[in-house]
Amino acid sequence: MGFRTIEELCADLEAKRRSSLAGGGEEAVSKQKSKGKGTARERIAALLDPGSFVELDEFVTHRCNNFGLEERKIPGDGVVTGWGTIEGRKVFIYSQDFTVFGGSLGEKHADKICKVIDMAMQNGCPVIGINDSGGARIQEGTDALNGYGKIFRRNTLASGVIPQFSVIMGPTAGGAVYSPALTDYIFMVDKESVMHITGPEVIRAVTGESVTSEELGGAATHNTITGDAHFCAKDEAECFSQIRKVLSYLPLNNLDEAPLKATNDDPQRADIELRGIVPVNPNKGYDVHEVIRRVVDDGEFVEVQAGFAKNIVTGYAHIGNRPVGIVANNADVMAGCLDINASDKASRFVRHCDAFNIPIVTFVDVPGYLPGKEQEYGGIIRKGAKLLYAYSEASVPLITVIMRKAYGGAYLAMSSKSLGADAVFAWPQAEIAVMGAEGAASIVFKKEIEGDSDPSAKRLEKIDAYREEFANPYRAAERGYVDRVIMPEETRMVVCQALDAMESKREERPAKKHGVIPH
Ligand code: HXC
């Protein structure tokens, strides 16, 4: 009995590596492929820069002795972890391997995920998690639950420090959905991703409702109805390119600068067409995406939550080379009014931009909050307050362009001067007032209208008078609530100038542990 040769030892290592690379074996891999899904490693390779992935912990196995699991140890334990680069920038990553115990999460599987989140935090780099899992590994019992808890805590502590993306590429059931929900953005693939707390069978047993898995928690559902997801792709390849794109607007961490993007788009470029896009008649709709595209560099806009709460538009662009977050009321949907979902969507986006030092440009055309019992019972008070809170709390440069309507509380909520906007610009057709001319005239001149021999004619006359007097940007400009009234075509130029001027903005805030945001 002597020492083995180095060749023998290396061959042994080779064999061990092959065993880890094989995952759950050929049969399980071909089942995965037959569903049109990539394997855990293929997905990493497709997302990261070619050849950049460095794997960790490939020999980790579980230590569970329940239900015969001790006989089944697969190196890697159902999750592939490590680091690599995207556009040359370092990211940490984990990718669950459904071919190994259905990607289920046990103690050591969770430890591997925690390790990469810890490394991402220590090195100030984004972490991306590709989820494809049957949830808590049932055989591991409370060890599996404890593993989830440790991940949730790390997601929470990393929030606002490093960007965290969750990619759903298979099932995510039960409490397993909460790690994605704690991260910044959830990316889903149409007809492939599913997220729900309780599945269709449990729902049928408990409530009698009948629903398919796809209807309940598919990508379409979460990108349009619940708002739990932020991006929807037609396939895995499109999903990966969305992730790469979004990452290009973000810094690696909260102390880092977001990358600039070179452009030949002239910061002084005047777009005269903007005069015609927003109709002067406040009752007419238009697509605010058209305004955004004409103002930003090269017309490039990456929308976040494009399918949810379409009455408000959120997303990233560059203006004068700098990445910015855009928030815009969309008059084409519900006249652009604010409701519960729009408030939720916009406030979270504002907080995300603020956390990562991305200036926010807000385009305003808002008639107010959506009236109705459903909204009041649903908590529009606290949801509306959340938007006020998010803008008030934001210390990044805030630039506001009031294009048309800006009424009442909704005017205040949309990045108004009083909430801390650094530069507020208004177009000549802007109407900044407590409410619209029709409502205001009917209240203020009620007695005169009712006492007149022709109340309808009197009402119209008073509406016109009110509109002439108050439905304009100049009352607000007289007080300094608007910094400048500008021609629509000057928008790109003045926003660029403001971004330049605010570049070194610093704001002191009172020291506190944290605020208590309305939810
Ligand atoms: C252990 C699991 C597993 C799990 C799947 N597998 N889920 N093993 N724990 N949670 C195993 C299966 O036994 C099977 O092993 C292999 O993975 C593939 O699973 P299939 O069922 O053959 O695949 P498919 O038909 O595609 O169905 C996928 C699935 C289904 C829909 C995910 O497996 C499923 O319903 N699993 C259970 C989901 C669940 O209830 N999880 C617990 C949720 S509660 P073999 O050896 O046969 O190949 C939870 C609490 C978390 O997660 C709380 C955190 C706070």
Coordinates of C-alpha atoms and ligand atoms in Angstrom, one line a residue:
M1 CA 0.0 0.0 0.0
G2 CA 1.8 3.1 -1.2
F3 CA 1.0 6.6 -2.3
R4 CA -1.1 7.0 -5.4
T5 CA 0.6 8.9 -8.2
I6 CA -0.3 12.5 -9.0
E7 CA -1.7 11.2 -12.3
E8 CA -4.0 8.8 -10.4
L9 CA -5.1 11.6 -8.0
C10 CA -5.8 14.0 -10.9
A11 CA -7.7 11.3 -12.8
D12 CA -9.7 10.8 -9.6
L13 CA -10.5 14.5 -9.5
E14 CA -11.4 14.5 -13.1
A15 CA -13.9 11.7 -12.4
K16 CA -15.4 13.6 -9.5
R17 CA -15.7 16.7 -11.6
R18 CA -17.5 14.7 -14.3
S19 CA -19.8 13.3 -11.7
S20 CA -20.7 16.8 -10.5
L21 CA -21.2 18.0 -14.1
A22 CA -23.5 15.2 -14.8
G23 CA -26.1 16.6 -12.3
G24 CA -29.0 14.3 -11.9
G25 CA -28.0 12.1 -14.8
E26 CA -28.8 11.7 -18.5
E27 CA -32.4 10.8 -18.1
A28 CA -33.2 13.8 -15.8
V29 CA -31.3 16.1 -18.1
S30 CA -33.2 15.0 -21.2
K31 CA -36.5 15.4 -19.3
Q32 CA -35.4 19.0 -18.5
K33 CA -34.5 19.6 -22.2
S34 CA -37.7 18.1 -23.4
K35 CA -39.5 20.9 -21.6
G36 CA -37.5 23.4 -23.6
K37 CA -35.5 24.3 -20.5
G38 CA -31.8 24.7 -20.2
T39 CA -29.7 23.0 -17.6
A40 CA -28.4 25.0 -14.6
R41 CA -24.9 25.3 -16.2
E42 CA -26.2 26.0 -19.7
R43 CA -28.2 28.9 -18.3
I44 CA -25.1 30.3 -16.5
A45 CA -23.1 30.0 -19.7
A46 CA -25.8 31.8 -21.7
L47 CA -26.0 34.7 -19.2
L48 CA -22.4 35.4 -18.4
D49 CA -19.6 36.5 -20.7
P50 CA -18.2 33.4 -22.4
G51 CA -15.7 31.5 -20.4
S52 CA -16.0 33.8 -17.4
F53 CA -17.8 31.5 -15.0
V54 CA -15.8 30.1 -12.0
E55 CA -17.7 27.4 -10.1
L56 CA -17.5 26.9 -6.3
D57 CA -18.6 24.1 -4.1
E58 CA -19.0 21.5 -6.8
F59 CA -18.5 18.7 -4.4
V60 CA -20.9 19.8 -1.6
T61 CA -23.4 17.1 -0.7
H62 CA -26.3 17.0 1.8
R63 CA -25.9 15.2 5.1
C64 CA -29.5 14.0 5.4
N65 CA -30.2 10.5 6.6
N66 CA -34.0 10.6 6.3
F67 CA -36.2 8.6 3.9
G68 CA -33.2 6.9 2.2
L69 CA -31.6 10.2 1.1
E70 CA -28.3 9.0 2.6
E71 CA -28.1 6.6 -0.3
R72 CA -28.5 9.4 -2.8
K73 CA -25.8 12.0 -2.7
I74 CA -25.2 14.1 -5.9
P75 CA -22.1 16.4 -5.8
G76 CA -23.2 20.0 -6.0
D77 CA -26.5 19.2 -4.2
G78 CA -28.8 20.7 -6.8
V79 CA -27.4 24.2 -7.2
V80 CA -24.5 25.5 -9.3
T81 CA -22.8 28.6 -7.7
G82 CA -19.9 30.9 -8.4
W83 CA -19.0 34.1 -10.1
G84 CA -18.3 35.5 -13.6
T85 CA -18.7 38.6 -15.6
I86 CA -21.4 40.4 -17.6
E87 CA -20.0 43.0 -20.0
G88 CA -16.8 42.6 -18.1
R89 CA -18.4 43.5 -14.7
K90 CA -18.2 40.9 -11.9
V91 CA -21.4 39.3 -10.7
F92 CA -22.1 36.4 -8.3
I93 CA -24.6 33.8 -9.4
Y94 CA -26.5 30.6 -8.4
S95 CA -28.5 28.4 -10.6
Q96 CA -30.7 25.6 -9.3
D97 CA -30.4 22.3 -11.0
F98 CA -33.9 20.7 -11.4
T99 CA -32.3 17.4 -12.4
V100 CA -31.1 16.9 -8.9
F101 CA -33.9 16.2 -6.4
G102 CA -36.1 18.6 -8.4
G103 CA -33.8 21.5 -7.5
S104 CA -35.2 21.3 -4.0
L105 CA -33.5 23.2 -1.3
G106 CA -31.9 21.5 1.6
E107 CA -29.4 22.6 4.2
K108 CA -26.2 22.5 2.1
H109 CA -28.0 23.7 -1.0
A110 CA -29.0 26.8 1.0
D111 CA -25.5 27.1 2.4
K112 CA -24.1 27.3 -1.1
I113 CA -26.5 30.1 -2.0
C114 CA -25.8 32.0 1.2
K115 CA -22.0 31.8 0.5
V116 CA -22.4 33.5 -2.9
I117 CA -24.7 36.2 -1.5
D118 CA -22.1 36.8 1.3
M119 CA -19.3 37.0 -1.3
A120 CA -21.4 39.4 -3.4
M121 CA -21.9 41.6 -0.4
Q122 CA -18.2 41.6 0.6
N123 CA -17.1 42.4 -2.9
G124 CA -19.9 44.9 -3.7
C125 CA -21.2 43.0 -6.8
P126 CA -24.7 42.1 -8.0
V127 CA -26.1 38.6 -7.3
I128 CA -28.3 36.8 -9.7
G129 CA -30.3 33.7 -8.7
I130 CA -31.8 31.4 -11.3
N131 CA -34.7 29.5 -9.6
D132 CA -36.0 26.2 -10.8
S133 CA -37.0 24.2 -7.8
G134 CA -39.7 22.0 -6.1
G135 CA -39.2 24.1 -3.0
A136 CA -38.1 22.9 0.4
R137 CA -36.5 19.5 0.2
I138 CA -39.1 17.5 2.0
Q139 CA -36.8 14.9 3.4
E140 CA -34.7 17.6 5.1
G141 CA -37.6 19.0 7.1
T142 CA -36.7 22.0 9.3
D143 CA -33.1 22.1 8.0
A144 CA -34.6 23.1 4.6
L145 CA -36.8 25.7 6.2
N146 CA -33.9 27.1 8.2
G147 CA -32.0 27.3 4.9
Y148 CA -34.7 29.4 3.4
G149 CA -34.7 31.7 6.4
K150 CA -31.0 32.3 6.1
I151 CA -31.4 33.3 2.5
F152 CA -34.3 35.6 3.2
R153 CA -32.2 37.4 5.9
R154 CA -29.3 37.8 3.5
N155 CA -31.6 39.1 0.7
T156 CA -32.9 41.7 3.1
L157 CA -29.5 42.8 4.4
A158 CA -28.2 43.0 0.8
S159 CA -31.2 45.1 -0.3
G160 CA -30.1 48.5 -1.4
V161 CA -26.4 47.5 -1.1
I162 CA -26.0 45.4 -4.2
P163 CA -28.5 44.8 -7.0
Q164 CA -30.2 41.4 -6.6
F165 CA -32.0 39.8 -9.5
S166 CA -34.2 36.7 -9.4
V167 CA -34.8 34.7 -12.5
I168 CA -37.7 32.2 -12.4
M169 CA -37.1 29.4 -14.9
G170 CA -39.4 26.7 -13.6
P171 CA -41.5 26.2 -10.6
T172 CA -41.2 28.3 -7.4
A173 CA -43.7 27.2 -4.9
G174 CA -44.5 27.9 -1.2
G175 CA -42.2 30.0 0.9
A176 CA -39.6 29.6 -1.9
V177 CA -41.2 32.6 -3.6
Y178 CA -40.1 34.9 -0.9
S179 CA -36.5 35.1 -1.8
P180 CA -37.3 36.4 -5.3
A181 CA -39.9 38.8 -3.7
L182 CA -37.2 40.2 -1.4
T183 CA -34.8 41.0 -4.3
D184 CA -34.9 44.0 -6.7
Y185 CA -36.3 42.4 -9.8
I186 CA -38.0 39.2 -10.8
F187 CA -37.5 38.0 -14.4
M188 CA -40.0 35.4 -15.8
V189 CA -40.2 33.4 -19.0
D190 CA -43.6 33.0 -20.6
K191 CA -45.1 29.5 -20.2
E192 CA -42.1 28.3 -18.3
S193 CA -42.0 30.1 -15.0
V194 CA -44.5 29.7 -12.2
M195 CA -44.7 31.3 -8.8
H196 CA -47.4 30.7 -6.2
I197 CA -47.7 30.2 -2.4
T198 CA -50.3 27.4 -2.6
G199 CA -50.8 25.4 -5.8
P200 CA -54.0 24.6 -7.7
E201 CA -54.6 21.4 -5.8
V202 CA -54.5 23.1 -2.4
I203 CA -56.7 25.9 -3.6
R204 CA -59.2 23.5 -5.0
A205 CA -59.3 21.6 -1.7
V206 CA -59.6 24.7 0.5
T207 CA -61.7 27.2 -1.5
G208 CA -63.2 25.0 -4.3
E209 CA -61.7 27.4 -6.9
S210 CA -60.4 25.8 -10.1
V211 CA -57.4 27.3 -11.6
T212 CA -54.4 26.1 -13.7
S213 CA -50.8 26.5 -12.5
E214 CA -50.2 28.9 -15.4
E215 CA -53.2 31.0 -14.7
L216 CA -52.4 31.1 -11.0
G217 CA -48.7 32.0 -11.1
G218 CA -47.4 32.1 -14.7
A219 CA -45.4 34.9 -16.2
A220 CA -48.4 36.6 -17.7
T221 CA -50.2 36.6 -14.4
H222 CA -47.3 38.1 -12.4
N223 CA -46.4 40.7 -15.1
T224 CA -50.0 42.0 -15.5
I225 CA -52.2 41.2 -12.5
T226 CA -50.2 40.8 -9.4
G227 CA -47.2 43.0 -10.2
D228 CA -44.9 40.5 -8.4
A229 CA -42.7 40.2 -11.5
H230 CA -40.9 43.0 -13.4
F231 CA -39.9 41.5 -16.7
C232 CA -41.4 38.9 -19.0
A233 CA -39.5 37.2 -21.8
K234 CA -40.7 34.9 -24.6
D235 CA -37.8 32.4 -23.9
E236 CA -34.7 31.9 -21.8
A237 CA -32.4 33.6 -24.4
E238 CA -34.6 36.8 -24.3
C239 CA -34.6 36.7 -20.5
F240 CA -30.8 36.7 -20.3
S241 CA -30.5 39.6 -22.7
Q242 CA -33.1 41.5 -20.6
I243 CA -30.9 40.9 -17.5
R244 CA -27.7 42.0 -19.2
K245 CA -29.5 45.1 -20.4
V246 CA -31.0 46.1 -17.0
L247 CA -27.6 45.5 -15.3
S248 CA -26.0 48.0 -17.8
Y249 CA -27.9 50.8 -16.1
L250 CA -27.0 49.9 -12.6
P251 CA -23.9 50.4 -10.5
L252 CA -22.3 47.3 -9.0
N253 CA -23.2 48.5 -5.5
N254 CA -24.7 51.5 -3.7
L255 CA -21.3 53.2 -3.4
D256 CA -20.3 52.7 -7.0
E257 CA -21.1 54.9 -10.0
A258 CA -23.5 53.6 -12.7
P259 CA -21.7 53.3 -16.0
L260 CA -22.0 56.2 -18.5
K261 CA -23.0 55.3 -22.1
A262 CA -21.4 57.1 -25.0
T263 CA -23.8 58.6 -27.5
N264 CA -23.8 60.9 -30.5
D265 CA -27.2 62.2 -29.5
D266 CA -26.7 65.9 -29.0
P267 CA -27.7 67.1 -25.5
Q268 CA -29.0 70.3 -27.2
R269 CA -31.2 68.4 -29.6
A270 CA -34.6 70.2 -29.9
D271 CA -37.5 68.0 -30.9
I272 CA -40.2 70.3 -32.3
E273 CA -42.6 67.3 -32.8
L274 CA -43.0 67.3 -29.0
R275 CA -45.4 70.3 -29.4
G276 CA -47.9 68.0 -31.2
I277 CA -47.6 64.8 -29.1
V278 CA -49.3 66.0 -25.9
P279 CA -52.6 67.6 -27.0
V280 CA -53.5 70.9 -25.4
N281 CA -57.0 69.6 -24.8
P282 CA -56.7 67.9 -21.4
N283 CA -59.3 65.3 -22.3
K284 CA -57.3 63.8 -25.1
G285 CA -55.0 60.8 -24.5
Y286 CA -51.6 60.1 -26.1
D287 CA -48.8 57.6 -25.5
V288 CA -46.2 58.9 -23.1
H289 CA -43.6 56.4 -24.3
E290 CA -43.4 58.7 -27.4
V291 CA -42.4 61.6 -25.2
I292 CA -39.9 59.6 -23.3
R293 CA -38.3 58.2 -26.5
R294 CA -37.9 61.7 -28.0
V295 CA -36.2 63.0 -24.9
V296 CA -33.7 60.3 -24.0
D297 CA -30.4 59.4 -25.7
D298 CA -31.0 57.5 -29.0
G299 CA -34.6 56.8 -28.1
E300 CA -33.6 53.9 -26.0
F301 CA -35.8 53.1 -23.0
V302 CA -35.9 49.9 -21.0
E303 CA -39.3 49.6 -19.3
V304 CA -39.7 48.0 -15.9
Q305 CA -43.1 46.4 -15.2
A306 CA -44.3 47.2 -18.7
G307 CA -47.5 45.1 -18.4
F308 CA -48.6 46.1 -14.9
A309 CA -50.3 49.4 -13.9
K310 CA -49.9 50.8 -17.3
N311 CA -51.3 54.2 -16.2
I312 CA -47.8 54.9 -15.0
V313 CA -44.6 54.1 -16.9
T314 CA -41.3 53.3 -15.2
G315 CA -37.9 52.4 -16.6
Y316 CA -34.3 53.2 -17.4
A317 CA -32.7 55.4 -20.1
H318 CA -29.6 57.5 -20.6
I319 CA -29.9 61.3 -20.9
G320 CA -26.6 63.0 -21.9
N321 CA -24.7 59.8 -21.3
R322 CA -26.0 59.3 -17.7
P323 CA -28.3 56.5 -16.6
V324 CA -31.6 57.9 -15.3
G325 CA -34.8 56.4 -13.9
I326 CA -37.9 57.6 -15.7
V327 CA -41.4 57.8 -14.1
A328 CA -44.2 59.0 -16.3
N329 CA -48.0 59.2 -16.1
N330 CA -49.5 57.6 -19.1
A331 CA -52.6 59.6 -20.3
D332 CA -53.6 56.7 -22.6
V333 CA -54.5 54.4 -19.7
M334 CA -57.1 55.6 -17.2
A335 CA -56.3 59.1 -18.2
G336 CA -53.0 58.6 -16.3
C337 CA -54.5 58.8 -12.9
L338 CA -52.8 57.3 -9.8
D339 CA -54.3 54.2 -8.3
I340 CA -53.1 51.6 -5.8
N341 CA -51.1 49.6 -8.3
A342 CA -49.5 52.7 -10.0
S343 CA -48.5 54.0 -6.5
D344 CA -47.0 50.7 -5.6
K345 CA -45.1 50.4 -8.9
A346 CA -43.8 53.9 -8.9
S347 CA -42.8 54.1 -5.3
R348 CA -40.8 50.9 -5.5
F349 CA -39.0 52.1 -8.6
V350 CA -38.2 55.5 -7.0
R351 CA -36.7 53.7 -4.0
H352 CA -34.7 51.4 -6.2
C353 CA -33.2 54.4 -8.1
D354 CA -32.5 56.3 -4.9
A355 CA -30.8 53.3 -3.3
F356 CA -28.5 53.0 -6.3
N357 CA -27.9 56.7 -6.9
I358 CA -29.7 56.9 -10.2
P359 CA -31.2 60.4 -10.8
I360 CA -35.0 60.3 -11.5
V361 CA -36.7 62.2 -14.3
T362 CA -40.5 62.4 -13.8
F363 CA -42.9 63.3 -16.6
V364 CA -46.2 64.6 -15.1
D365 CA -49.7 64.6 -16.6
V366 CA -52.0 63.4 -13.8
P367 CA -55.6 64.3 -13.2
G368 CA -55.6 62.9 -9.6
Y369 CA -56.2 59.7 -7.7
L370 CA -58.7 57.2 -9.0
P371 CA -62.0 57.7 -7.2
G372 CA -64.0 54.7 -6.0
K373 CA -64.9 52.4 -3.1
E374 CA -62.6 49.7 -4.3
Q375 CA -59.6 52.0 -4.2
E376 CA -60.5 53.5 -0.8
Y377 CA -61.1 50.0 0.7
G378 CA -58.0 48.7 -0.9
G379 CA -55.9 51.3 0.9
I380 CA -55.3 54.1 -1.6
I381 CA -54.5 56.3 1.4
R382 CA -51.5 54.3 2.5
K383 CA -50.5 53.5 -1.1
G384 CA -50.6 57.1 -2.1
A385 CA -48.7 58.0 1.0
K386 CA -46.0 55.5 0.0
L387 CA -45.4 57.4 -3.2
L388 CA -45.1 60.7 -1.3
Y389 CA -42.7 59.0 1.1
A390 CA -40.6 57.5 -1.7
Y391 CA -40.1 60.8 -3.4
S392 CA -39.6 62.8 -0.2
E393 CA -37.1 60.3 1.0
A394 CA -35.1 60.2 -2.3
S395 CA -31.9 62.2 -2.2
V396 CA -30.8 61.6 -5.7
P397 CA -31.3 64.4 -8.3
L398 CA -35.0 64.7 -8.9
I399 CA -36.0 66.4 -12.2
T400 CA -39.7 67.0 -13.0
V401 CA -41.3 67.9 -16.3
I402 CA -45.0 68.9 -16.0
M403 CA -46.4 68.4 -19.4
R404 CA -50.1 69.0 -18.8
K405 CA -52.3 68.2 -15.9
A406 CA -50.9 68.3 -12.3
Y407 CA -53.8 68.4 -9.9
G408 CA -54.1 68.3 -6.2
G409 CA -52.5 65.5 -4.1
A410 CA -51.4 63.7 -7.3
Y411 CA -49.5 66.8 -8.4
L412 CA -47.7 66.8 -5.1
A413 CA -47.0 63.0 -5.3
M414 CA -45.4 63.2 -8.7
S415 CA -42.1 64.7 -7.6
S416 CA -43.2 68.2 -6.8
K417 CA -41.0 71.0 -5.6
S418 CA -42.4 70.7 -2.1
L419 CA -41.4 67.0 -1.9
G420 CA -37.8 67.9 -2.8
A421 CA -37.6 68.1 -6.6
D422 CA -34.4 69.9 -7.6
A423 CA -35.6 71.2 -10.9
V424 CA -39.3 71.5 -12.0
F425 CA -40.0 72.4 -15.6
A426 CA -43.5 73.0 -17.0
W427 CA -44.7 73.1 -20.6
P428 CA -46.9 76.1 -21.6
Q429 CA -50.0 73.9 -21.6
A430 CA -49.4 72.7 -18.0
E431 CA -52.3 73.1 -15.7
I432 CA -51.1 73.1 -12.1
A433 CA -54.1 73.6 -9.8
V434 CA -56.0 72.0 -6.9
M435 CA -58.4 70.4 -9.4
G436 CA -59.5 70.6 -13.0
A437 CA -61.3 73.7 -14.3
E438 CA -64.7 72.0 -14.5
G439 CA -64.8 70.7 -10.9
A440 CA -63.2 73.9 -9.5
A441 CA -65.7 76.2 -11.3
S442 CA -68.7 74.2 -10.2
I443 CA -67.7 74.5 -6.6
V444 CA -66.3 78.0 -6.4
F445 CA -69.1 79.6 -8.5
K446 CA -71.9 77.2 -7.3
K447 CA -74.2 80.0 -6.1
E448 CA -73.7 82.2 -9.2
I449 CA -74.3 79.2 -11.6
E450 CA -77.4 78.0 -9.8
G451 CA -78.8 81.6 -9.5
D452 CA -78.4 82.3 -13.2
S453 CA -81.3 82.2 -15.6
D454 CA -79.2 79.9 -17.8
P455 CA -77.1 77.8 -15.4
S456 CA -75.5 75.6 -18.1
A457 CA -74.2 78.6 -20.1
K458 CA -73.1 80.3 -16.9
R459 CA -71.2 77.1 -15.8
L460 CA -69.4 77.0 -19.1
E461 CA -68.5 80.7 -18.8
K462 CA -67.1 80.1 -15.3
I463 CA -65.2 77.1 -16.4
D464 CA -63.5 79.1 -19.2
A465 CA -62.8 81.9 -16.8
Y466 CA -61.2 79.6 -14.2
R467 CA -59.2 77.8 -16.9
E468 CA -57.9 81.1 -18.2
E469 CA -57.0 82.3 -14.8
F470 CA -55.6 79.2 -13.0
A471 CA -55.2 76.3 -15.5
N472 CA -51.7 77.3 -16.5
P473 CA -48.1 76.9 -15.3
Y474 CA -47.7 80.6 -14.4
R475 CA -49.4 80.7 -11.0
A476 CA -47.0 78.0 -9.8
A477 CA -44.1 79.7 -11.5
E478 CA -44.9 83.0 -9.7
R479 CA -44.4 81.2 -6.4
G480 CA -41.3 79.3 -7.5
Y481 CA -43.0 75.9 -7.4
V482 CA -42.0 75.7 -11.1
D483 CA -38.4 76.7 -11.8
R484 CA -38.9 77.3 -15.5
V485 CA -41.6 77.3 -18.0
I486 CA -40.1 75.8 -21.2
M487 CA -41.1 75.0 -24.8
P488 CA -41.7 71.2 -25.2
E489 CA -38.9 71.0 -27.7
E490 CA -36.4 72.3 -25.1
T491 CA -37.1 69.4 -22.7
R492 CA -34.0 67.3 -23.6
M493 CA -31.7 70.3 -23.4
V494 CA -33.0 71.5 -20.0
V495 CA -33.0 68.1 -18.4
C496 CA -29.4 67.5 -19.6
Q497 CA -28.5 70.9 -18.1
A498 CA -30.2 70.1 -14.8
L499 CA -28.5 66.7 -14.6
D500 CA -25.2 68.4 -15.1
A501 CA -26.0 71.0 -12.4
M502 CA -27.1 68.3 -9.9
E503 CA -24.2 66.0 -10.5
S504 CA -22.6 66.7 -7.2
K505 CA -25.8 66.9 -5.2
R506 CA -25.4 66.0 -1.5
E507 CA -28.2 66.1 1.0
E508 CA -28.0 65.6 4.8
R509 CA -30.7 63.6 6.4
P510 CA -31.4 63.3 10.1
A511 CA -29.7 60.2 11.6
K512 CA -32.2 57.4 12.3
K513 CA -32.3 53.6 12.2
H514 CA -34.8 53.6 9.4
G515 CA -38.2 55.1 8.6
V516 CA -41.5 53.4 8.7
I517 CA -42.7 53.5 5.1
P518 CA -46.5 53.2 4.5
H519 CA -47.0 49.8 2.9
Ligands
HXC1 C1 -37.8 16.7 -2.5 C2 -38.6 16.9 -4.6 C3 -39.3 18.1 -4.3 C4 -39.2 18.5 -3.0 C5 -39.6 17.7 -6.4 N1 -38.8 16.7 -5.9 N2 -39.9 18.5 -5.4 N3 -37.8 16.2 -3.7 N4 -38.4 17.8 -2.1 N5 -39.8 19.6 -2.6 C6 -38.2 15.6 -6.7 C7 -39.3 14.6 -7.1 O1 -39.5 13.7 -6.1 C8 -38.6 13.9 -8.3 O2 -37.6 13.0 -7.8 C9 -37.8 15.1 -8.9 O3 -37.7 16.1 -7.9 C10 -38.6 15.7 -10.1 O4 -39.9 16.0 -9.7 P1 -41.2 15.6 -10.6 O5 -42.4 15.7 -9.7 O6 -40.9 14.3 -11.3 O7 -41.2 16.8 -11.6 P2 -42.4 17.5 -12.3 O8 -43.4 16.5 -12.8 O9 -41.8 18.4 -13.3 O10 -43.1 18.4 -11.1 C11 -42.3 19.4 -10.5 C12 -43.1 20.0 -9.3 C13 -43.4 18.7 -8.4 C14 -44.3 20.6 -9.7 C15 -42.2 20.9 -8.6 O11 -42.2 18.0 -8.2 C16 -43.9 19.2 -7.0 O12 -45.1 19.5 -6.9 N6 -43.0 19.1 -6.0 C17 -43.4 19.4 -4.7 C18 -43.6 20.9 -4.6 C19 -43.8 21.3 -3.1 O13 -44.9 21.1 -2.6 N7 -42.7 21.7 -2.4 C20 -42.8 22.1 -1.1 C21 -43.3 23.5 -1.1 S1 -43.4 24.1 0.5 P3 -37.3 11.7 -8.5 O14 -36.3 11.0 -7.6 O15 -38.6 10.9 -8.7 O16 -36.7 12.1 -9.9 C22 -42.0 24.9 0.6 C23 -41.9 25.6 1.9 C24 -40.8 26.6 1.9 O17 -41.2 25.0 -0.2 C25 -40.9 27.4 3.0 C26 -39.9 28.4 3.1 C27 -40.2 29.5 4.1

